[in-house]
Coordinates of C-alpha atoms in Angstrom, one line a residue:
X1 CA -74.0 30.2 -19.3
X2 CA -71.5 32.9 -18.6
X3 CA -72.6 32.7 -14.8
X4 CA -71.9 29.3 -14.3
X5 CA -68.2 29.6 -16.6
X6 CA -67.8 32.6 -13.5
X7 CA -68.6 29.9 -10.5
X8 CA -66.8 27.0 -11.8
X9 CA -63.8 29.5 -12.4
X10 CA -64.2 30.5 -8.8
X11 CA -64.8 26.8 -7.7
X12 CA -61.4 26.4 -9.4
X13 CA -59.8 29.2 -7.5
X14 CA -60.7 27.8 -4.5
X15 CA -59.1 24.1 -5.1
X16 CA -56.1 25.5 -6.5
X17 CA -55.7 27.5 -3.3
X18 CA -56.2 25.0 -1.2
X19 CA -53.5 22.8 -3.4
X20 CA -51.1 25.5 -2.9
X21 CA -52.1 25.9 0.8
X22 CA -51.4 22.0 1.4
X23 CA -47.6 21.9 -0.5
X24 CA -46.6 25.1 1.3
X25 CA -47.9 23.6 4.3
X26 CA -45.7 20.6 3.7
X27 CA -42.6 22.4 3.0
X28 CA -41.9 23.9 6.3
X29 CA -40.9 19.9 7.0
X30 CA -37.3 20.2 4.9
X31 CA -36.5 23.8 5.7
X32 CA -33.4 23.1 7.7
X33 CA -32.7 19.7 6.3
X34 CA -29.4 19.5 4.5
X35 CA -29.2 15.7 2.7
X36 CA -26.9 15.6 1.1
X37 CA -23.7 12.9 0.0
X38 CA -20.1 13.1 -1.4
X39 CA -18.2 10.4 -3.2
X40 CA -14.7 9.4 -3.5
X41 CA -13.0 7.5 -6.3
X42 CA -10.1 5.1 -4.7
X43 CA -6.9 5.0 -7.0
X44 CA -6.1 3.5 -10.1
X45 CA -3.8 2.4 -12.7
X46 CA -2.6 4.5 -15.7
X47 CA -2.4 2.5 -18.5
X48 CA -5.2 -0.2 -19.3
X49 CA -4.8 -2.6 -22.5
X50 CA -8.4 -2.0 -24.7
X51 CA -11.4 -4.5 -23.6
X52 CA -9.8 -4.9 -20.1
X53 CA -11.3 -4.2 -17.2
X54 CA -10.2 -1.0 -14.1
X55 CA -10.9 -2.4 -10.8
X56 CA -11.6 0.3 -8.4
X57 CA -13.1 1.0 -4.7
X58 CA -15.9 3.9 -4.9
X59 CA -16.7 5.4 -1.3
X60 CA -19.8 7.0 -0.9
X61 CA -20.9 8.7 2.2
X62 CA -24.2 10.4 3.5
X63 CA -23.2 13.6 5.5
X64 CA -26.9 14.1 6.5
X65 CA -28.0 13.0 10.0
X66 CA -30.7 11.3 8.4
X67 CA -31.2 8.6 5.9
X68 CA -30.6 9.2 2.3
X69 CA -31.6 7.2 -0.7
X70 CA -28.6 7.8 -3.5
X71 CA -28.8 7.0 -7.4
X72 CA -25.9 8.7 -8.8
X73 CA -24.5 8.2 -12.5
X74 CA -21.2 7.2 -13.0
X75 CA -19.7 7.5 -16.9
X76 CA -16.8 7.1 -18.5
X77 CA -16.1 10.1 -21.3
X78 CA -14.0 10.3 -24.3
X79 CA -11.7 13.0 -25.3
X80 CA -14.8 15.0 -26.6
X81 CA -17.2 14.2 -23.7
X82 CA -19.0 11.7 -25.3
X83 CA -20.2 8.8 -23.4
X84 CA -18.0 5.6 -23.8
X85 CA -20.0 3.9 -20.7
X86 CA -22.3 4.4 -17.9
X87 CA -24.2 2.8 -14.8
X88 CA -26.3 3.8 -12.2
X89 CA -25.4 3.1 -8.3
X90 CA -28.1 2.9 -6.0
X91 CA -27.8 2.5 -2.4
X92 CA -29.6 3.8 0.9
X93 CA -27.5 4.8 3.3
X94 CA -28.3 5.6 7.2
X95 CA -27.6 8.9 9.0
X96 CA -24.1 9.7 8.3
X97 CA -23.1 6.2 6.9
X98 CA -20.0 5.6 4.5
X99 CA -20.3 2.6 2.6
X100 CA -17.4 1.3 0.1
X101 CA -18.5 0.0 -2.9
X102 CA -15.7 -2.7 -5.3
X103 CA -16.7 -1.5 -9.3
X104 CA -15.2 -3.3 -11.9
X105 CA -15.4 -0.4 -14.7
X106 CA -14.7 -2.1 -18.9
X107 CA -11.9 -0.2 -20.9
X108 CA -13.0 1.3 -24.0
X109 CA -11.6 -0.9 -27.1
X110 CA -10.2 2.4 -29.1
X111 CA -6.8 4.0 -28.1
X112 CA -7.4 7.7 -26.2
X113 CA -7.3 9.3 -22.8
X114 CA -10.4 8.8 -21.0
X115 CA -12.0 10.1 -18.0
X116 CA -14.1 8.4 -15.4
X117 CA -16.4 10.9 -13.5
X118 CA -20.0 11.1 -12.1
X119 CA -22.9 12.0 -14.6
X120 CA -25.8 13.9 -14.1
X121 CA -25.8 14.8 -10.2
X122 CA -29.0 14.9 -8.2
X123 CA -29.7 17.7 -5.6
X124 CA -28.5 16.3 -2.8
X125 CA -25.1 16.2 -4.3
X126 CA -22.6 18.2 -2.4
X127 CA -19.2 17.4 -2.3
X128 CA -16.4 17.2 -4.6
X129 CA -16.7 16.3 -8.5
X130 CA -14.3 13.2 -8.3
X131 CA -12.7 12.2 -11.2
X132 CA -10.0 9.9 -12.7
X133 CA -7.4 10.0 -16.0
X134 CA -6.8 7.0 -17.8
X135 CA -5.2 6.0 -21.1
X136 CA -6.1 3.4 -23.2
X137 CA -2.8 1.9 -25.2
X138 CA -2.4 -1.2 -27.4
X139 CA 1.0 -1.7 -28.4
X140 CA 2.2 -2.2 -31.6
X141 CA 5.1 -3.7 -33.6
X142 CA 6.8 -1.0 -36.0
X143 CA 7.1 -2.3 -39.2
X144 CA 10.6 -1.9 -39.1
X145 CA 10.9 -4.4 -35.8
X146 CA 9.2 -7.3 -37.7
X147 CA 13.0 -7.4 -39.5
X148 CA 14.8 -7.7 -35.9
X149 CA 15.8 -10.5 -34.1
X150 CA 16.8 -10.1 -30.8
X151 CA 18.8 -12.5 -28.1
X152 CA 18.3 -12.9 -24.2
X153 CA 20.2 -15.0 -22.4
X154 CA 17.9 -17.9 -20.7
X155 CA 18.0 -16.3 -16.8
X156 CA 16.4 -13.3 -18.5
X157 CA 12.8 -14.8 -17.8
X158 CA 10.2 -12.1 -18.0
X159 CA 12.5 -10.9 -21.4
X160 CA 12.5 -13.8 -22.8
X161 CA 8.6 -14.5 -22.3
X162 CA 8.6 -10.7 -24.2
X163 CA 10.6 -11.7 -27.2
X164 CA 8.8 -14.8 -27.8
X165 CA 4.8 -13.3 -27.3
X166 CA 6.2 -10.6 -29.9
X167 CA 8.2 -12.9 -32.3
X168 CA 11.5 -11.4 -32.2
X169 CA 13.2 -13.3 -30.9
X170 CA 16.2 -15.4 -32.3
X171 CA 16.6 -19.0 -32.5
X172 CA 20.1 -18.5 -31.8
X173 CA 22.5 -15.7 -30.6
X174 CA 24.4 -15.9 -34.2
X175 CA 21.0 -15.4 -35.6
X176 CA 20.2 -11.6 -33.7
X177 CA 21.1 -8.2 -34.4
X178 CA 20.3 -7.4 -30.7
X179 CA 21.6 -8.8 -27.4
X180 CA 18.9 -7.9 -25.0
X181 CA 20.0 -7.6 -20.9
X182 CA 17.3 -6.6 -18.0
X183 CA 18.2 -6.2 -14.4
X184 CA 19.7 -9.6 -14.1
X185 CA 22.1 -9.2 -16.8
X186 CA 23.2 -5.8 -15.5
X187 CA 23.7 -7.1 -12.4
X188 CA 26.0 -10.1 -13.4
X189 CA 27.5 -7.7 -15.4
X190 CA 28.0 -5.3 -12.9
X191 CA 29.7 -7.6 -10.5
X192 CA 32.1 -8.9 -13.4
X193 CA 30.7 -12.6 -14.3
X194 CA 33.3 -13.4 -16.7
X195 CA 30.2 -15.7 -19.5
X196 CA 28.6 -12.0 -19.5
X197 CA 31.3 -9.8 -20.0
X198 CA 32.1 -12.5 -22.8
X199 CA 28.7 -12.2 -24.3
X200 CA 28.7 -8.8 -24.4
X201 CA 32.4 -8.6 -25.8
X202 CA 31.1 -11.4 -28.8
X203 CA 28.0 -9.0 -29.6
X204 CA 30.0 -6.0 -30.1
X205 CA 32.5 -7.7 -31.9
X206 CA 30.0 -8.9 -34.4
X207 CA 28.7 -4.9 -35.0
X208 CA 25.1 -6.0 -32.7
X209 CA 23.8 -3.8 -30.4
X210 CA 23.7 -3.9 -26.6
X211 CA 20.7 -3.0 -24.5
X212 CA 20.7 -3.2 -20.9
X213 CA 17.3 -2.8 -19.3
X214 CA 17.3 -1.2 -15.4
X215 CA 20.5 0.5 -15.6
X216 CA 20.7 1.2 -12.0
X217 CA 22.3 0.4 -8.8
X218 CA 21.2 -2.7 -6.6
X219 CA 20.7 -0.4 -4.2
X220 CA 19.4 3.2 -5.2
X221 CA 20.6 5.1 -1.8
X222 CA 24.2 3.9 -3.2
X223 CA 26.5 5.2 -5.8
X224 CA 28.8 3.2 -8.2
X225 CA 31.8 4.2 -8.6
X226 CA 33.8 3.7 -12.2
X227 CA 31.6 0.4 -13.0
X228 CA 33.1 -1.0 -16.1
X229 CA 31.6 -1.4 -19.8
X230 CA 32.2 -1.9 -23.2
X231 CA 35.1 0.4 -24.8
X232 CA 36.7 1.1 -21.8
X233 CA 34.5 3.7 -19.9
X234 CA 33.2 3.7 -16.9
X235 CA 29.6 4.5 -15.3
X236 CA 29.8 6.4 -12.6
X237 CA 25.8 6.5 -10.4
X238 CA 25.0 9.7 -7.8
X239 CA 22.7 9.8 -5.6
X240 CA 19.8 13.2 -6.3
X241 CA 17.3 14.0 -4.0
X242 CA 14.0 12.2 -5.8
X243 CA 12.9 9.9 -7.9
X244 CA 10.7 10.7 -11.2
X245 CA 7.4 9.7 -12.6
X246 CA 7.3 11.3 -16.0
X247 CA 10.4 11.2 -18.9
X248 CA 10.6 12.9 -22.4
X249 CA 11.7 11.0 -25.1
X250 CA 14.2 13.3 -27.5
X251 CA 12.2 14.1 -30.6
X252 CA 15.4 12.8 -32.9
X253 CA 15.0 9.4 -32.6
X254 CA 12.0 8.5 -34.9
X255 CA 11.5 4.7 -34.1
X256 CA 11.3 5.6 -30.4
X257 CA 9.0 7.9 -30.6
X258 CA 6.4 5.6 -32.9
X259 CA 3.2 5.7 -31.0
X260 CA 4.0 7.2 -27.7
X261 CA 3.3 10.6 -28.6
X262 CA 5.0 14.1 -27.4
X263 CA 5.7 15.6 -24.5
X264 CA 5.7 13.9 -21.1
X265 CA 5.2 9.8 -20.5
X266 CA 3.3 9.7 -17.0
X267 CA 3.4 7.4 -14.6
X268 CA 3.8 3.5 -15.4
X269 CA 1.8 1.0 -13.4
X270 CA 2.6 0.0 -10.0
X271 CA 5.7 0.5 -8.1
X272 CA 4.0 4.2 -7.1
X273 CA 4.1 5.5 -10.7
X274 CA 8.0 5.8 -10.9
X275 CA 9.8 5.7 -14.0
X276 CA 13.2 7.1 -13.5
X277 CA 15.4 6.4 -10.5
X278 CA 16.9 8.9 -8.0
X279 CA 20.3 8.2 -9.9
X280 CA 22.0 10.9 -12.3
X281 CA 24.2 8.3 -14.7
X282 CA 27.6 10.0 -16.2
X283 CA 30.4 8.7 -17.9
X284 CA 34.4 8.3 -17.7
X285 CA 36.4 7.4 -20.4
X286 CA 37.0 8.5 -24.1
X287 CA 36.1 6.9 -27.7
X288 CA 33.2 7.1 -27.9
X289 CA 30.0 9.2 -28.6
X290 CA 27.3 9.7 -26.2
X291 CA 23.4 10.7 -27.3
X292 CA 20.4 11.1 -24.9
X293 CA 17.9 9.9 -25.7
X294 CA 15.3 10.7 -22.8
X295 CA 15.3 13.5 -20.5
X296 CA 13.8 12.9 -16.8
X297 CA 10.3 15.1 -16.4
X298 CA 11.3 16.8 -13.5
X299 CA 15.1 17.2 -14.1
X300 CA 15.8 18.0 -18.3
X301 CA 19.8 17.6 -17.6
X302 CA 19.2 13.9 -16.6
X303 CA 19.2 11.8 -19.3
X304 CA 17.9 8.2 -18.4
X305 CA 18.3 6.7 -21.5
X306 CA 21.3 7.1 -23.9
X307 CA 23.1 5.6 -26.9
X308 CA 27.0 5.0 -26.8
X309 CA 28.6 4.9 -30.4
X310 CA 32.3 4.1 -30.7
X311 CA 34.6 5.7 -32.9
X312 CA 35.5 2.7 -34.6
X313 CA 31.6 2.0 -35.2
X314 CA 32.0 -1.6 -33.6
X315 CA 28.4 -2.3 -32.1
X316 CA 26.6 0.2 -30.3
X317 CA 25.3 0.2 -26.5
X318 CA 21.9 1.8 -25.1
X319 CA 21.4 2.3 -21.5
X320 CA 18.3 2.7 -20.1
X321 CA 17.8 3.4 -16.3
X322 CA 13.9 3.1 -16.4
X323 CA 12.1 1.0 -14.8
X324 CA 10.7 -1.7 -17.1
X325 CA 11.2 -4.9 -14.6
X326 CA 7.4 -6.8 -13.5
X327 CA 5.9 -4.4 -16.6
X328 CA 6.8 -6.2 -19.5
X329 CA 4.3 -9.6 -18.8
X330 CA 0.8 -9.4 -19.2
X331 CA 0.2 -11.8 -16.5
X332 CA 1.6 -9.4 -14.5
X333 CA -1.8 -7.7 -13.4
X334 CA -2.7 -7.3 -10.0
X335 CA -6.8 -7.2 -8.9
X336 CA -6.4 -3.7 -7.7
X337 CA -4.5 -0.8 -7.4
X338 CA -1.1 -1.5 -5.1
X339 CA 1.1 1.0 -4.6
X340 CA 4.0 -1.1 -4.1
X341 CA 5.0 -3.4 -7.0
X342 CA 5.4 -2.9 -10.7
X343 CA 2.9 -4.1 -13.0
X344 CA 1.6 -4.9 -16.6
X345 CA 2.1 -1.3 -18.8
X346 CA 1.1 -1.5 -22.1
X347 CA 3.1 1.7 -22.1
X348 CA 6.1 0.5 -21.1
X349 CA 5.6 -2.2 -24.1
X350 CA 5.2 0.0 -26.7
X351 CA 8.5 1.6 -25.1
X352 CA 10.5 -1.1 -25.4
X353 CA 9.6 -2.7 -28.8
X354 CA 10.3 1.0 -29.7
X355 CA 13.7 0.8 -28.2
X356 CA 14.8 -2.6 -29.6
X357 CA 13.8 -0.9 -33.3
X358 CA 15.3 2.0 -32.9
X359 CA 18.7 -0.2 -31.8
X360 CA 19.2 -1.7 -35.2
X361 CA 21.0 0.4 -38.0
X362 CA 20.5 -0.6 -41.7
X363 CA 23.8 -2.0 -41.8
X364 CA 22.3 -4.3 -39.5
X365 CA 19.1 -4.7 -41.6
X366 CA 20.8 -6.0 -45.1

């Protein structure tokens, strides 16, 4: 018995040598080979609404001369690297193809920053770990703003639309505690239409407050000398050398800060991520009490939004040189990312509702 346990242990010996002789004999094939693939994520926006969807272009590209069979993971993590969503992308590609690939990625439902990256990575892996920051944001009403009623004069489309999705917005301008301008009320006002400067005048008169919306020049390579407003000061625009993507909002001011969070506010959708316009906005005139509310992210001595308080406490007037214009309407979305135009923020949302709350005193309230 033991004799044959000693041949079938050396008959064993021999096929496991000639296994091992066969693979090593096989491997000299790949020495020298170098498959391999890198991936790049195309651009997207910052700020997605929860349930939508990020439409994005994915370029993967073989770097072998040789043709390479990927499947690569791509996931979408959470703040603590858990797993919100996955998929697996498979495609051959020939020697030292690039192929583009359109994805259309869901948005997690909970509020959070988020980051789309690849999963587990196969060997032939080699380039760069791509990876993309989002933030997931659904905006809410204060309790405080469900009080406010707010008035926007009919050319003030995109506003109105605003007001009326959020119900705030007043039947009639005798009903509001709020007169609400954008870009197009600025500009009449600007240029000295005599029905807007009369608005304004009746608003402030009745102890409301003023908000004007893109507080900036028509054109931003220009500066504005001594433009007119409300208790007799002026606003005078200079030109700096950039424009920002990121602002602070002042830590004082309670109702603006209600779910936006600390420190810096990055990069609204669209119109390249800027937020703040390569204008510094100062003031001539006297009466009157001046509070900023927002400092630039690059530049904390520019202050893009502020509140002006007269001495005799007749109405108050917030300026706000941010760009909110083409971000306000959620049919504002574009099918990918552009560069060049503005576009749905649910950031910029919560922003404003945050602004028109923070507008109305308790006098105004009773």
């Amino acid at each position: 018995m033991r004799i044959l346990i000693l041949r079938l242990g050396f008959l064993s010996a021999i096929i496991l040598s000639l296994t091992t002789f066969e693979v090593l004999s096989a491997a000299p094939l790949s020495f020298g080979e170098s498959k391999n693939y890198s991936i790049l994520f195309g651009d997207i926006y910052s700020n997605f609404l929860p349930g939508s969807l990020i439409r994005m272009e994915l370029t993967i590209k073989n770097n072998d001369s040789s043709r390479l069979p990927v499947s690569q993971e791509l996931v979408v993590l959470d703040s603590v690297q858990m797993k919100e969503w996955k998929t697996i992308i498979n495609v051959d590609l020939g020697p030292e193809q690039r192929q583009d690939i359109q994805l259309m990625i869901p948005v997690p439902q909970h509020q959070g920053t988020y980051r789309l990256t690849l999963g587990a990575l196969s060997d032939s892996f080699s380039g760069k770990m791509p990876m993309q920051i989002f933030n997931v944001i659904e905006p809410v009403k204060s309790p405080r703003l469900s009080k406010i009623l707010i008035h926007s004069p009919d050319f003030e489309e995109e506003l109105n639309v605003f007001l009326k999705k959020w119900s705030i917005k007043a039947p009639a301008f005798s009903w509001a505690q709020v007169l609400l301008l954008g870009k197009k009320g600025w500009s009449r006002l600007a240029s000295g239409d005599p029905i807007i400067l009369q608005l304004v005048s009746r608003a402030l008169r009745r102890e409301m407050s003023v908000i004007i919306l893109d507080f900036n020049p028509r054109n931003v390579d220009s500066v504005y000398s001594r433009v007119s407003l409300p208790y007799g000061i002026s606003a005078i625009f200079s030109p700096i050398k950039s424009a920002s993507k990121s602002f602070v909002l002042k830590s004082g001011f309670r109702e603006l800060n209600f779910r936006m969070g600390k420190g810096l506010i990055c990069e609204w959708n669209g119109f390249d991520g800027l937020t703040v316009p390569s204008q510094e906005l100062s003031f001539e005139g006297k009466g009157v009490q001046i509070k900023a509310m927002a400092t630039s992210g690059n530049n904390p001595v520019l202050f893009p939004v502020v509140e002006i308080i007269p001495d005799n406490r007749k109405g108050k007037l917030f300026l706000c040189q941010l760009f909110t214009e083409g971000r306000l309407e959620e049919t504002v979305q574009l099918p990918r990312h552009q560069t060049d135009d503005p576009v749905y923020d649910p950031s910029a949302v919560q922003f404003l509702l945050n602004l028109l709350s923070e507008a109305v005193g308790d006098n105004l309230l009773k």
